Amino acid sequence: MNTQPERQYIRVLTIAGSDSGGGAGIQADLKTFAALGCYGMSALTALTAQNTCGVTAIHAAPTAILTAQIDAVVSDIGAHATKVGMLHSVETVQAVAAAIRQHALAHVVLDPVMVSNAGSPLIEPPAVAALVRELFPLAEVITPNLDEAAMLLGRPVTDAPADVPAMHAAGQALLALGAKAVLLKGGHLGANEAVHDLLFTASGQPPLLISHPRVATRNLHGAGCTLSSAIAAFLAQGQPLAEAVQAGCDFVHQAIAAGAAVRTGHGNGPLNHGAAPLPMRTLAL
């Protein structure tokens, strides 16, 4: 007779679009969860025809199917944290927000995916306002890059290629829109030798600056998806937000560096998610 206590995996759900090329979207999310020792689950918001060169087609999942996926996973398996990525339409945003409220999902990390790494639009314009209205209040942290922040705010964040101070104003403005915390990613400030990310919270404390040396590579496809998923994974493991964000940024830097010289496709290649995998973690029931 087995007298060992039962255990459970640390479980993380991604609600996001599929990348047929495997570098971003739910494919990157699930690779990240596995690399960080978590059990990954998914609810697809959309199918994309996509590779390293760009997105050629998008087919949104019917909201009834999307809701059914979330209901099926959460009612049976449960989730310690949830990452939310590509939400193509207003109806999709509303369905995800309703599911988060219904299931009281914890540690929601919202990555407001709006444009692919190759410049392809991934969201309908009316859905941007719905994202702010419906999901900002439900997320523990949002993780926009500078282009996404500009779309959320309706104005450019900065006109200068190395304007880190402008990120401070943008982060505060996003908090004012209702976000509880904002990780503003500065990777698009290409004139800087380092990549500077800033974590803003509603605590009134100065933002946390996280810096890494810039890696010379075009293999950055899926970096934003990977970062938000890594943060969700570390939150699921019980780390406080600031520590989870720092660890997530460290993981992404490691994955970028490990895949910098690898050729995948003819465009912007993926990260190396499996550079330093961790064993699957479990908790006592």
mmCIF file of C-alpha atoms in Angstrom:
data_model
loop_
_atom_site.group_PDB
_atom_site.id
_atom_site.type_symbol
_atom_site.label_atom_id
_atom_site.label_comp_id
_atom_site.label_asym_id
_atom_site.label_seq_id
_atom_site.Cartn_x
_atom_site.Cartn_y
_atom_site.Cartn_z
ATOM 1 C CA MET A 1 0.000 0.000 0.000
ATOM 2 C CA ASN A 2 1.331 3.401 -0.984
ATOM 3 C CA THR A 3 1.619 5.578 2.118
ATOM 4 C CA GLN A 4 3.293 8.504 0.331
ATOM 5 C CA PRO A 5 1.221 11.703 0.449
ATOM 6 C CA GLU A 6 -0.334 12.728 -2.859
ATOM 7 C CA ARG A 7 1.211 15.648 -4.662
ATOM 8 C CA GLN A 8 0.240 18.018 -7.443
ATOM 9 C CA TYR A 9 2.132 19.847 -10.146
ATOM 10 C CA ILE A 10 2.487 23.619 -10.081
ATOM 11 C CA ARG A 11 0.016 24.472 -12.838
ATOM 12 C CA VAL A 12 -0.038 27.484 -15.144
ATOM 13 C CA LEU A 13 -2.669 28.267 -17.771
ATOM 14 C CA THR A 14 -2.032 30.274 -20.914
ATOM 15 C CA ILE A 15 -4.941 31.963 -22.673
ATOM 16 C CA ALA A 16 -3.430 33.087 -25.948
ATOM 17 C CA GLY A 17 -3.134 32.599 -29.683
ATOM 18 C CA SER A 18 -1.335 29.795 -31.445
ATOM 19 C CA ASP A 19 1.860 30.389 -33.448
ATOM 20 C CA SER A 20 2.163 27.724 -36.123
ATOM 21 C CA GLY A 21 5.885 28.527 -36.367
ATOM 22 C CA GLY A 22 6.399 27.572 -32.723
ATOM 23 C CA GLY A 23 8.304 30.669 -31.615
ATOM 24 C CA ALA A 24 5.621 32.719 -29.876
ATOM 25 C CA GLY A 25 2.066 32.369 -28.582
ATOM 26 C CA ILE A 26 0.961 29.307 -26.680
ATOM 27 C CA GLN A 27 3.845 27.287 -28.088
ATOM 28 C CA ALA A 28 6.374 29.630 -26.447
ATOM 29 C CA ASP A 29 4.247 29.746 -23.296
ATOM 30 C CA LEU A 30 4.138 25.974 -22.884
ATOM 31 C CA LYS A 31 7.870 25.650 -23.569
ATOM 32 C CA THR A 32 8.523 28.277 -20.909
ATOM 33 C CA PHE A 33 6.302 26.616 -18.328
ATOM 34 C CA ALA A 34 8.039 23.283 -18.921
ATOM 35 C CA ALA A 35 11.516 24.845 -18.780
ATOM 36 C CA LEU A 36 10.686 26.397 -15.415
ATOM 37 C CA GLY A 37 9.318 23.207 -13.892
ATOM 38 C CA CYS A 38 5.595 23.920 -14.239
ATOM 39 C CA TYR A 39 2.707 21.968 -15.750
ATOM 40 C CA GLY A 40 1.299 24.005 -18.630
ATOM 41 C CA MET A 41 -2.274 24.138 -19.943
ATOM 42 C CA SER A 42 -3.773 26.203 -22.740
ATOM 43 C CA ALA A 43 -6.938 27.829 -24.016
ATOM 44 C CA LEU A 44 -6.577 29.028 -27.611
ATOM 45 C CA THR A 45 -7.980 32.429 -28.478
ATOM 46 C CA ALA A 46 -6.999 32.280 -32.143
ATOM 47 C CA LEU A 47 -5.196 30.238 -34.770
ATOM 48 C CA THR A 48 -2.552 32.027 -36.798
ATOM 49 C CA ALA A 49 -0.721 31.078 -39.969
ATOM 50 C CA GLN A 50 2.693 32.323 -38.910
ATOM 51 C CA ASN A 51 6.414 31.780 -39.289
ATOM 52 C CA THR A 52 9.607 33.717 -38.607
ATOM 53 C CA CYS A 53 8.767 36.189 -41.386
ATOM 54 C CA GLY A 54 5.298 37.216 -40.244
ATOM 55 C CA VAL A 55 1.598 36.417 -39.865
ATOM 56 C CA THR A 56 -0.368 35.604 -43.017
ATOM 57 C CA ALA A 57 -3.777 34.706 -41.542
ATOM 58 C CA ILE A 58 -5.710 34.823 -38.265
ATOM 59 C CA HIS A 59 -8.785 32.784 -37.350
ATOM 60 C CA ALA A 60 -10.328 33.751 -34.005
ATOM 61 C CA ALA A 61 -11.725 30.934 -31.899
ATOM 62 C CA PRO A 62 -15.469 31.206 -31.268
ATOM 63 C CA THR A 63 -15.988 32.651 -27.800
ATOM 64 C CA ALA A 64 -18.080 29.647 -26.778
ATOM 65 C CA ILE A 65 -15.176 27.327 -27.563
ATOM 66 C CA LEU A 66 -12.703 29.616 -25.800
ATOM 67 C CA THR A 67 -14.869 29.715 -22.681
ATOM 68 C CA ALA A 68 -15.350 25.949 -22.809
ATOM 69 C CA GLN A 69 -11.578 25.402 -22.906
ATOM 70 C CA ILE A 70 -11.042 27.550 -19.821
ATOM 71 C CA ASP A 71 -13.966 25.943 -17.980
ATOM 72 C CA ALA A 72 -12.726 22.436 -18.771
ATOM 73 C CA VAL A 73 -9.188 23.080 -17.590
ATOM 74 C CA VAL A 74 -9.939 25.093 -14.465
ATOM 75 C CA SER A 75 -12.871 23.000 -13.218
ATOM 76 C CA ASP A 76 -10.799 19.817 -13.302
ATOM 77 C CA ILE A 77 -7.107 20.666 -13.019
ATOM 78 C CA GLY A 78 -7.061 24.223 -11.657
ATOM 79 C CA ALA A 79 -4.361 26.840 -12.120
ATOM 80 C CA HIS A 80 -1.907 28.485 -9.758
ATOM 81 C CA ALA A 81 -1.376 31.342 -12.238
ATOM 82 C CA THR A 82 -2.656 32.463 -15.632
ATOM 83 C CA LYS A 83 -0.951 34.219 -18.515
ATOM 84 C CA VAL A 84 -3.180 36.085 -20.979
ATOM 85 C CA GLY A 85 -1.778 36.880 -24.410
ATOM 86 C CA MET A 86 -3.263 37.567 -27.838
ATOM 87 C CA LEU A 87 -6.921 38.657 -27.687
ATOM 88 C CA HIS A 88 -7.985 39.509 -31.213
ATOM 89 C CA SER A 89 -11.421 41.090 -30.706
ATOM 90 C CA VAL A 90 -13.698 42.833 -28.224
ATOM 91 C CA GLU A 91 -15.759 39.672 -27.862
ATOM 92 C CA THR A 92 -12.647 37.652 -27.021
ATOM 93 C CA VAL A 93 -11.560 40.194 -24.396
ATOM 94 C CA GLN A 94 -14.991 40.110 -22.800
ATOM 95 C CA ALA A 95 -15.118 36.310 -22.755
ATOM 96 C CA VAL A 96 -11.704 36.043 -21.083
ATOM 97 C CA ALA A 97 -12.566 38.690 -18.493
ATOM 98 C CA ALA A 98 -15.794 36.879 -17.663
ATOM 99 C CA ALA A 99 -13.935 33.573 -17.250
ATOM 100 C CA ILE A 100 -11.310 35.135 -14.975
ATOM 101 C CA ARG A 101 -14.042 36.569 -12.754
ATOM 102 C CA GLN A 102 -16.131 33.395 -12.768
ATOM 103 C CA HIS A 103 -13.235 31.164 -11.736
ATOM 104 C CA ALA A 104 -11.511 33.779 -9.556
ATOM 105 C CA LEU A 105 -8.234 33.076 -11.366
ATOM 106 C CA ALA A 106 -5.198 34.203 -9.373
ATOM 107 C CA HIS A 107 -1.868 35.707 -10.470
ATOM 108 C CA VAL A 108 -3.072 36.889 -13.878
ATOM 109 C CA VAL A 109 -0.249 38.210 -16.062
ATOM 110 C CA LEU A 110 -1.565 40.214 -19.019
ATOM 111 C CA ASP A 111 0.687 40.540 -22.059
ATOM 112 C CA PRO A 112 -1.164 43.008 -24.316
ATOM 113 C CA VAL A 113 -0.029 41.465 -27.596
ATOM 114 C CA MET A 114 -0.910 43.829 -30.412
ATOM 115 C CA VAL A 115 1.776 43.581 -33.090
ATOM 116 C CA SER A 116 3.984 40.634 -34.005
ATOM 117 C CA ASN A 117 7.778 40.875 -33.996
ATOM 118 C CA ALA A 118 7.612 41.171 -37.779
ATOM 119 C CA GLY A 119 5.125 44.057 -37.578
ATOM 120 C CA SER A 120 1.869 42.214 -38.304
ATOM 121 C CA PRO A 121 -1.212 43.531 -36.410
ATOM 122 C CA LEU A 122 -2.706 40.994 -34.001
ATOM 123 C CA ILE A 123 -5.627 42.919 -32.488
ATOM 124 C CA GLU A 124 -8.635 44.787 -33.832
ATOM 125 C CA PRO A 125 -8.501 48.499 -32.892
ATOM 126 C CA PRO A 126 -11.740 48.489 -30.807
ATOM 127 C CA ALA A 127 -10.324 45.679 -28.668
ATOM 128 C CA VAL A 128 -7.598 47.954 -27.284
ATOM 129 C CA ALA A 129 -10.052 50.001 -25.225
ATOM 130 C CA ALA A 130 -11.838 46.817 -24.133
ATOM 131 C CA LEU A 131 -8.511 45.392 -22.964
ATOM 132 C CA VAL A 132 -7.956 48.401 -20.702
ATOM 133 C CA ARG A 133 -11.518 48.473 -19.414
ATOM 134 C CA GLU A 134 -12.060 44.756 -18.844
ATOM 135 C CA LEU A 135 -8.666 43.246 -18.026
ATOM 136 C CA PHE A 136 -6.474 45.901 -16.427
ATOM 137 C CA PRO A 137 -8.382 45.614 -13.121
ATOM 138 C CA LEU A 138 -8.097 41.807 -13.152
ATOM 139 C CA ALA A 139 -4.369 41.479 -13.871
ATOM 140 C CA GLU A 140 -1.668 41.375 -11.224
ATOM 141 C CA VAL A 141 0.734 42.885 -13.748
ATOM 142 C CA ILE A 142 0.660 43.937 -17.410
ATOM 143 C CA THR A 143 3.765 43.590 -19.593
ATOM 144 C CA PRO A 144 3.640 45.956 -22.613
ATOM 145 C CA ASN A 145 6.592 46.857 -24.782
ATOM 146 C CA LEU A 146 6.968 50.470 -25.896
ATOM 147 C CA ASP A 147 4.873 50.051 -29.057
ATOM 148 C CA GLU A 148 2.073 48.373 -27.112
ATOM 149 C CA ALA A 149 2.234 51.051 -24.412
ATOM 150 C CA ALA A 150 1.827 53.692 -27.121
ATOM 151 C CA MET A 151 -1.272 51.930 -28.458
ATOM 152 C CA LEU A 152 -2.744 51.605 -24.962
ATOM 153 C CA LEU A 153 -2.115 55.267 -24.171
ATOM 154 C CA GLY A 154 -3.062 56.576 -27.606
ATOM 155 C CA ARG A 155 0.175 58.521 -27.950
ATOM 156 C CA PRO A 156 3.878 57.883 -28.590
ATOM 157 C CA VAL A 157 5.858 56.922 -25.514
ATOM 158 C CA THR A 158 9.087 58.419 -26.812
ATOM 159 C CA ASP A 159 10.489 59.893 -30.008
ATOM 160 C CA ALA A 160 14.089 59.387 -28.914
ATOM 161 C CA PRO A 161 15.840 56.034 -29.377
ATOM 162 C CA ALA A 162 17.371 56.081 -25.878
ATOM 163 C CA ASP A 163 14.782 57.986 -23.863
ATOM 164 C CA VAL A 164 14.530 55.957 -20.654
ATOM 165 C CA PRO A 165 13.039 58.880 -18.661
ATOM 166 C CA ALA A 166 10.012 58.881 -20.983
ATOM 167 C CA MET A 167 9.324 55.329 -19.831
ATOM 168 C CA HIS A 168 8.696 56.658 -16.313
ATOM 169 C CA ALA A 169 5.856 58.888 -17.511
ATOM 170 C CA ALA A 170 4.370 56.091 -19.610
ATOM 171 C CA GLY A 171 4.459 53.624 -16.719
ATOM 172 C CA GLN A 172 2.669 56.051 -14.426
ATOM 173 C CA ALA A 173 0.099 56.777 -17.124
ATOM 174 C CA LEU A 174 -0.636 53.064 -17.508
ATOM 175 C CA LEU A 175 -1.127 52.762 -13.751
ATOM 176 C CA ALA A 176 -3.573 55.651 -13.996
ATOM 177 C CA LEU A 177 -5.585 53.642 -16.536
ATOM 178 C CA GLY A 178 -6.256 51.039 -13.849
ATOM 179 C CA ALA A 179 -3.324 48.632 -14.004
ATOM 180 C CA LYS A 180 -2.190 47.316 -10.619
ATOM 181 C CA ALA A 181 1.399 46.946 -11.795
ATOM 182 C CA VAL A 182 3.183 47.560 -15.097
ATOM 183 C CA LEU A 183 6.352 45.977 -16.429
ATOM 184 C CA LEU A 184 7.296 48.357 -19.224
ATOM 185 C CA LYS A 185 9.782 46.632 -21.520
ATOM 186 C CA GLY A 186 12.492 48.806 -23.032
ATOM 187 C CA GLY A 187 13.923 46.410 -25.586
ATOM 188 C CA HIS A 188 12.850 48.699 -28.437
ATOM 189 C CA LEU A 189 15.195 51.441 -27.212
ATOM 190 C CA GLY A 190 17.757 50.109 -29.640
ATOM 191 C CA ALA A 191 20.361 52.824 -29.097
ATOM 192 C CA ASN A 192 21.073 51.565 -25.599
ATOM 193 C CA GLU A 193 23.823 49.007 -25.050
ATOM 194 C CA ALA A 194 21.702 47.530 -22.267
ATOM 195 C CA VAL A 195 18.040 46.553 -22.193
ATOM 196 C CA HIS A 196 16.201 48.422 -19.428
ATOM 197 C CA ASP A 197 12.844 47.198 -18.134
ATOM 198 C CA LEU A 198 10.902 49.083 -15.464
ATOM 199 C CA LEU A 199 8.399 47.614 -12.994
ATOM 200 C CA PHE A 200 5.862 50.141 -11.743
ATOM 201 C CA THR A 201 3.470 49.396 -8.883
ATOM 202 C CA ALA A 202 0.713 51.359 -7.177
ATOM 203 C CA SER A 203 2.710 51.384 -3.927
ATOM 204 C CA GLY A 204 4.154 54.809 -4.602
ATOM 205 C CA GLN A 205 7.690 53.424 -4.517
ATOM 206 C CA PRO A 206 10.121 54.277 -7.345
ATOM 207 C CA PRO A 207 9.991 51.791 -10.242
ATOM 208 C CA LEU A 208 12.277 48.772 -10.124
ATOM 209 C CA LEU A 209 14.926 48.997 -12.855
ATOM 210 C CA ILE A 210 16.010 45.678 -14.365
ATOM 211 C CA SER A 211 18.915 45.804 -16.811
ATOM 212 C CA HIS A 212 20.674 43.221 -18.979
ATOM 213 C CA PRO A 213 23.347 43.548 -21.661
ATOM 214 C CA ARG A 214 21.801 43.731 -25.116
ATOM 215 C CA VAL A 215 22.387 40.564 -27.142
ATOM 216 C CA ALA A 216 23.207 41.147 -30.813
ATOM 217 C CA THR A 217 20.717 38.873 -32.574
ATOM 218 C CA ARG A 218 17.565 38.967 -34.656
ATOM 219 C CA ASN A 219 16.251 35.881 -32.846
ATOM 220 C CA LEU A 220 13.781 37.708 -30.616
ATOM 221 C CA HIS A 221 10.513 36.224 -31.876
ATOM 222 C CA GLY A 222 8.358 35.346 -28.882
ATOM 223 C CA ALA A 223 10.453 37.201 -26.297
ATOM 224 C CA GLY A 224 7.426 39.043 -24.921
ATOM 225 C CA CYS A 225 5.324 35.883 -24.745
ATOM 226 C CA THR A 226 8.170 34.089 -23.019
ATOM 227 C CA LEU A 227 8.669 36.846 -20.453
ATOM 228 C CA SER A 228 5.019 37.057 -19.413
ATOM 229 C CA SER A 229 4.852 33.268 -19.185
ATOM 230 C CA ALA A 230 8.005 33.131 -17.082
ATOM 231 C CA ILE A 231 6.594 35.725 -14.686
ATOM 232 C CA ALA A 232 3.392 33.690 -14.374
ATOM 233 C CA ALA A 233 5.424 30.543 -13.703
ATOM 234 C CA PHE A 234 7.419 32.209 -10.929
ATOM 235 C CA LEU A 235 4.262 33.710 -9.409
ATOM 236 C CA ALA A 236 2.717 30.235 -9.435
ATOM 237 C CA GLN A 237 5.731 29.010 -7.472
ATOM 238 C CA GLY A 238 5.020 31.562 -4.759
ATOM 239 C CA GLN A 239 7.524 34.298 -5.560
ATOM 240 C CA PRO A 240 6.505 37.909 -4.821
ATOM 241 C CA LEU A 241 5.865 40.051 -7.879
ATOM 242 C CA ALA A 242 9.186 41.922 -7.937
ATOM 243 C CA GLU A 243 11.161 38.692 -7.557
ATOM 244 C CA ALA A 244 9.050 36.934 -10.202
ATOM 245 C CA VAL A 245 9.624 39.790 -12.650
ATOM 246 C CA GLN A 246 13.371 39.830 -12.001
ATOM 247 C CA ALA A 247 13.586 36.047 -12.433
ATOM 248 C CA GLY A 248 11.472 36.214 -15.595
ATOM 249 C CA CYS A 249 13.718 38.865 -17.139
ATOM 250 C CA ASP A 250 16.790 36.819 -16.222
ATOM 251 C CA PHE A 251 15.302 33.725 -17.889
ATOM 252 C CA VAL A 252 14.487 35.587 -21.097
ATOM 253 C CA HIS A 253 17.972 37.071 -21.286
ATOM 254 C CA GLN A 254 19.435 33.573 -20.866
ATOM 255 C CA ALA A 255 17.122 32.139 -23.546
ATOM 256 C CA ILE A 256 17.959 34.935 -25.994
ATOM 257 C CA ALA A 257 21.702 34.529 -25.452
ATOM 258 C CA ALA A 258 21.499 30.753 -25.856
ATOM 259 C CA GLY A 259 19.653 31.034 -29.178
ATOM 260 C CA ALA A 260 21.389 34.106 -30.563
ATOM 261 C CA ALA A 261 23.506 32.311 -33.163
ATOM 262 C CA VAL A 262 20.973 29.640 -34.187
ATOM 263 C CA ARG A 263 19.323 29.931 -37.603
ATOM 264 C CA THR A 264 15.604 29.077 -37.690
ATOM 265 C CA GLY A 265 13.693 30.144 -40.781
ATOM 266 C CA HIS A 266 14.429 33.216 -42.873
ATOM 267 C CA GLY A 267 13.242 35.949 -40.516
ATOM 268 C CA ASN A 268 13.219 36.632 -36.790
ATOM 269 C CA GLY A 269 14.028 33.338 -35.110
ATOM 270 C CA PRO A 270 12.901 32.062 -31.701
ATOM 271 C CA LEU A 271 14.597 31.984 -28.319
ATOM 272 C CA ASN A 272 16.210 28.848 -26.903
ATOM 273 C CA HIS A 273 13.628 27.981 -24.252
ATOM 274 C CA GLY A 274 15.383 24.751 -23.338
ATOM 275 C CA ALA A 275 18.776 26.246 -22.515
ATOM 276 C CA ALA A 276 18.615 25.287 -18.821
ATOM 277 C CA PRO A 277 15.459 23.287 -18.061
ATOM 278 C CA LEU A 278 14.338 22.664 -14.487
ATOM 279 C CA PRO A 279 12.673 19.474 -13.236
ATOM 280 C CA MET A 280 8.903 19.486 -12.820
ATOM 281 C CA ARG A 281 7.976 20.886 -9.425
ATOM 282 C CA THR A 282 5.221 19.473 -7.246
ATOM 283 C CA LEU A 283 3.354 20.534 -4.131
ATOM 284 C CA ALA A 284 1.691 18.475 -1.400
ATOM 285 C CA LEU A 285 -2.064 18.220 -1.755
#
